[in-house]
Each structure stands twice: as structure tokens, then as C-alpha cells.
Amino acid sequence: MREKLQQIFTGRQGMDELSKLLFWTGLAGFALALLIGGGLGSLLLTLALMLLVFSFVRAFSRNLPLREAENLLLLRWVDKKKRAYAAWKDRLKDRKDYRYFKCPGCGRWLRVPRHKGKIHINCRCGYTLYRRT
């Protein structure tokens, strides 16, 4: 039996992060659909079943380059959100001593000390801001 399962999974993707996300989202949607019931519940149930089926299609797929590219898109998106959250947390922690401004030229966050009055702030992109701190 074990050898048969190894033969089935040879050369296949398996459950990567995107497949796991689809599976757990589908399972949560399935449970929520059972709680809601009615027309909206049946729509949610259909969507949840589609997510569950798609997660297993991805897991058993032999098209590895395409599945890896899809998974990489998810990982990049999650990493971007994690970095944005960490930067927000740092800005929140330093808000007593520093003031943050966003450069209109490049979108970079500029940190300047508080209580310095009206100053000009030079960004790396060459843009100059005049702000009160």
C-alpha cells in the first residue's frame, strides 16, 4: 500500500502553501455555509467546494513550473504584507521621538526627529519637503 502511494505522488507538487491556504479557506467556508444555510449558504458551499477541489487539483498536478510560480506569487504577496506590518509597527513604536513623512516623489518613508520646528527634509530621490515637526 505504501509503495502504491509513493507511485501516485511521484513527480507531483504536493501540498504547498497555496494549496494549504485554499484547503483551509474552503474548509472554513464549508463550515460557515452549514451554519448560514439558505441561498447565501448554498452559494458559499459551492464556492467552498470549488476551493477544496482546486486545492487537491494543485496538489496532484504534474505541471510543477506553473504550480511553483503560483505559489511564489502568494509567498511574495505575504512577505510584502509582513514587511509593511513590521514597518508600521516600528513607526508606531517610534512615534514619541520621531515624525514620519512620505515622500511624494518616490513614496519612501522619511523619519525626522520631533520638536525641531519647520525644517526641510531631503529625500534620496532629490525631492525636498518643508514640514513642521
CSV table of C-alpha atoms in Angstrom, one decimal:
chain,number,residue,atom,x,y,z
A,1,MET,CA,0.0,0.0,0.0
A,2,ARG,CA,2.8,2.4,0.9
A,3,GLU,CA,4.6,1.7,-2.4
A,4,LYS,CA,1.4,2.4,-4.3
A,5,LEU,CA,1.0,5.8,-2.6
A,6,GLN,CA,4.6,6.6,-3.4
A,7,GLN,CA,4.0,5.8,-7.0
A,8,ILE,CA,0.9,8.1,-7.1
A,9,PHE,CA,2.8,11.0,-5.6
A,10,THR,CA,6.0,10.6,-7.7
A,11,GLY,CA,6.5,13.8,-9.8
A,12,ARG,CA,3.6,15.7,-8.2
A,13,GLN,CA,3.5,19.0,-6.5
A,14,GLY,CA,2.1,18.0,-3.1
A,15,MET,CA,0.5,20.4,-0.6
A,16,ASP,CA,2.4,23.7,-0.8
A,17,GLU,CA,1.5,26.9,1.0
A,18,LEU,CA,-1.1,28.0,-1.6
A,19,SER,CA,-2.8,24.6,-1.6
A,20,LYS,CA,-2.9,24.6,2.2
A,21,LEU,CA,-4.4,28.1,2.1
A,22,LEU,CA,-7.1,27.1,-0.4
A,23,PHE,CA,-7.8,23.9,1.6
A,24,TRP,CA,-8.3,25.7,4.9
A,25,THR,CA,-10.2,28.5,3.4
A,26,GLY,CA,-12.5,26.0,1.7
A,27,LEU,CA,-13.0,24.1,4.9
A,28,ALA,CA,-13.8,27.3,6.8
A,29,GLY,CA,-16.2,28.3,4.1
A,30,PHE,CA,-17.8,24.9,4.2
A,31,ALA,CA,-18.4,25.2,7.9
A,32,LEU,CA,-19.7,28.7,7.6
A,33,ALA,CA,-22.1,27.7,4.8
A,34,LEU,CA,-23.5,24.9,7.0
A,35,LEU,CA,-24.1,27.5,9.8
A,36,ILE,CA,-25.7,30.1,7.5
A,37,GLY,CA,-27.9,27.9,5.3
A,38,GLY,CA,-30.4,29.3,2.8
A,39,GLY,CA,-29.5,30.8,-0.6
A,40,LEU,CA,-26.3,32.5,0.6
A,41,GLY,CA,-25.2,29.3,2.3
A,42,SER,CA,-25.6,27.3,-0.8
A,43,LEU,CA,-23.6,29.8,-2.8
A,44,LEU,CA,-20.9,29.8,-0.1
A,45,LEU,CA,-21.0,26.0,-0.1
A,46,THR,CA,-20.4,25.8,-3.8
A,47,LEU,CA,-17.5,28.3,-3.6
A,48,ALA,CA,-16.0,26.3,-0.7
A,49,LEU,CA,-16.3,23.0,-2.5
A,50,MET,CA,-14.6,24.6,-5.6
A,51,LEU,CA,-11.7,25.8,-3.4
A,52,LEU,CA,-11.4,22.3,-1.8
A,53,VAL,CA,-11.3,20.6,-5.2
A,54,PHE,CA,-8.9,23.2,-6.6
A,55,SER,CA,-6.5,22.6,-3.7
A,56,PHE,CA,-6.4,18.9,-4.4
A,57,VAL,CA,-6.0,19.5,-8.2
A,58,ARG,CA,-3.0,21.7,-7.4
A,59,ALA,CA,-1.6,19.0,-5.0
A,60,PHE,CA,-1.9,16.2,-7.6
A,61,SER,CA,-0.7,18.4,-10.6
A,62,ARG,CA,2.4,17.4,-12.5
A,63,ASN,CA,2.8,20.8,-14.0
A,64,LEU,CA,5.5,21.8,-11.5
A,65,PRO,CA,6.8,25.0,-13.0
A,66,LEU,CA,3.3,26.6,-13.2
A,67,ARG,CA,2.4,25.5,-9.6
A,68,GLU,CA,5.7,26.8,-8.2
A,69,ALA,CA,5.1,30.1,-10.0
A,70,GLU,CA,1.6,30.4,-8.5
A,71,ASN,CA,3.0,29.6,-5.0
A,72,LEU,CA,5.8,32.1,-5.4
A,73,LEU,CA,3.3,34.8,-6.1
A,74,LEU,CA,1.5,34.0,-2.9
A,75,LEU,CA,4.8,34.0,-0.9
A,76,ARG,CA,5.9,37.3,-2.3
A,77,TRP,CA,2.5,38.9,-1.5
A,78,VAL,CA,2.6,37.5,2.1
A,79,ASP,CA,6.2,38.7,2.5
A,80,LYS,CA,5.3,42.2,1.3
A,81,LYS,CA,2.4,42.4,3.8
A,82,LYS,CA,4.7,41.1,6.6
A,83,ARG,CA,7.3,43.8,5.8
A,84,ALA,CA,4.6,46.5,5.7
A,85,TYR,CA,3.2,45.4,9.0
A,86,ALA,CA,6.7,45.4,10.6
A,87,ALA,CA,7.4,48.9,9.3
A,88,TRP,CA,4.1,50.2,10.6
A,89,LYS,CA,4.9,48.6,14.0
A,90,ASP,CA,8.3,50.4,14.0
A,91,ARG,CA,6.7,53.7,13.1
A,92,LEU,CA,4.1,53.2,15.9
A,93,LYS,CA,6.9,52.4,18.4
A,94,ASP,CA,9.0,55.5,17.5
A,95,ARG,CA,6.1,58.0,17.2
A,96,LYS,CA,7.1,59.7,20.5
A,97,ASP,CA,10.6,60.7,19.3
A,98,TYR,CA,10.2,60.8,15.6
A,99,ARG,CA,7.8,62.1,12.9
A,100,TYR,CA,7.3,60.2,9.7
A,101,PHE,CA,6.6,61.8,6.3
A,102,LYS,CA,6.0,60.0,3.0
A,103,CYS,CA,8.0,61.4,0.1
A,104,PRO,CA,5.6,62.4,-2.8
A,105,GLY,CA,8.4,61.7,-5.3
A,106,CYS,CA,9.3,58.1,-4.5
A,107,GLY,CA,6.9,57.0,-1.8
A,108,ARG,CA,9.7,56.3,0.8
A,109,TRP,CA,9.0,57.0,4.4
A,110,LEU,CA,11.3,59.7,5.9
A,111,ARG,CA,12.0,59.8,9.6
A,112,VAL,CA,12.8,63.1,11.3
A,113,PRO,CA,13.1,64.0,15.0
A,114,ARG,CA,10.2,65.7,16.6
A,115,HIS,CA,10.1,69.2,18.1
A,116,LYS,CA,12.6,70.8,15.6
A,117,GLY,CA,10.1,73.4,14.2
A,118,LYS,CA,9.8,74.0,10.5
A,119,ILE,CA,12.6,72.1,8.6
A,120,HIS,CA,13.3,71.0,5.1
A,121,ILE,CA,13.8,67.3,4.6
A,122,ASN,CA,15.9,66.0,1.7
A,123,CYS,CA,14.9,62.6,0.2
A,124,ARG,CA,17.3,60.3,-1.6
A,125,CYS,CA,15.4,60.8,-4.8
A,126,GLY,CA,16.2,64.5,-4.7
A,127,TYR,CA,12.8,65.7,-3.6
A,128,THR,CA,12.7,68.4,-0.8
A,129,LEU,CA,9.9,68.6,1.7
A,130,TYR,CA,9.2,71.6,4.0
A,131,ARG,CA,7.3,70.4,7.1
A,132,ARG,CA,6.8,71.2,10.7
A,133,THR,CA,7.9,68.6,13.2
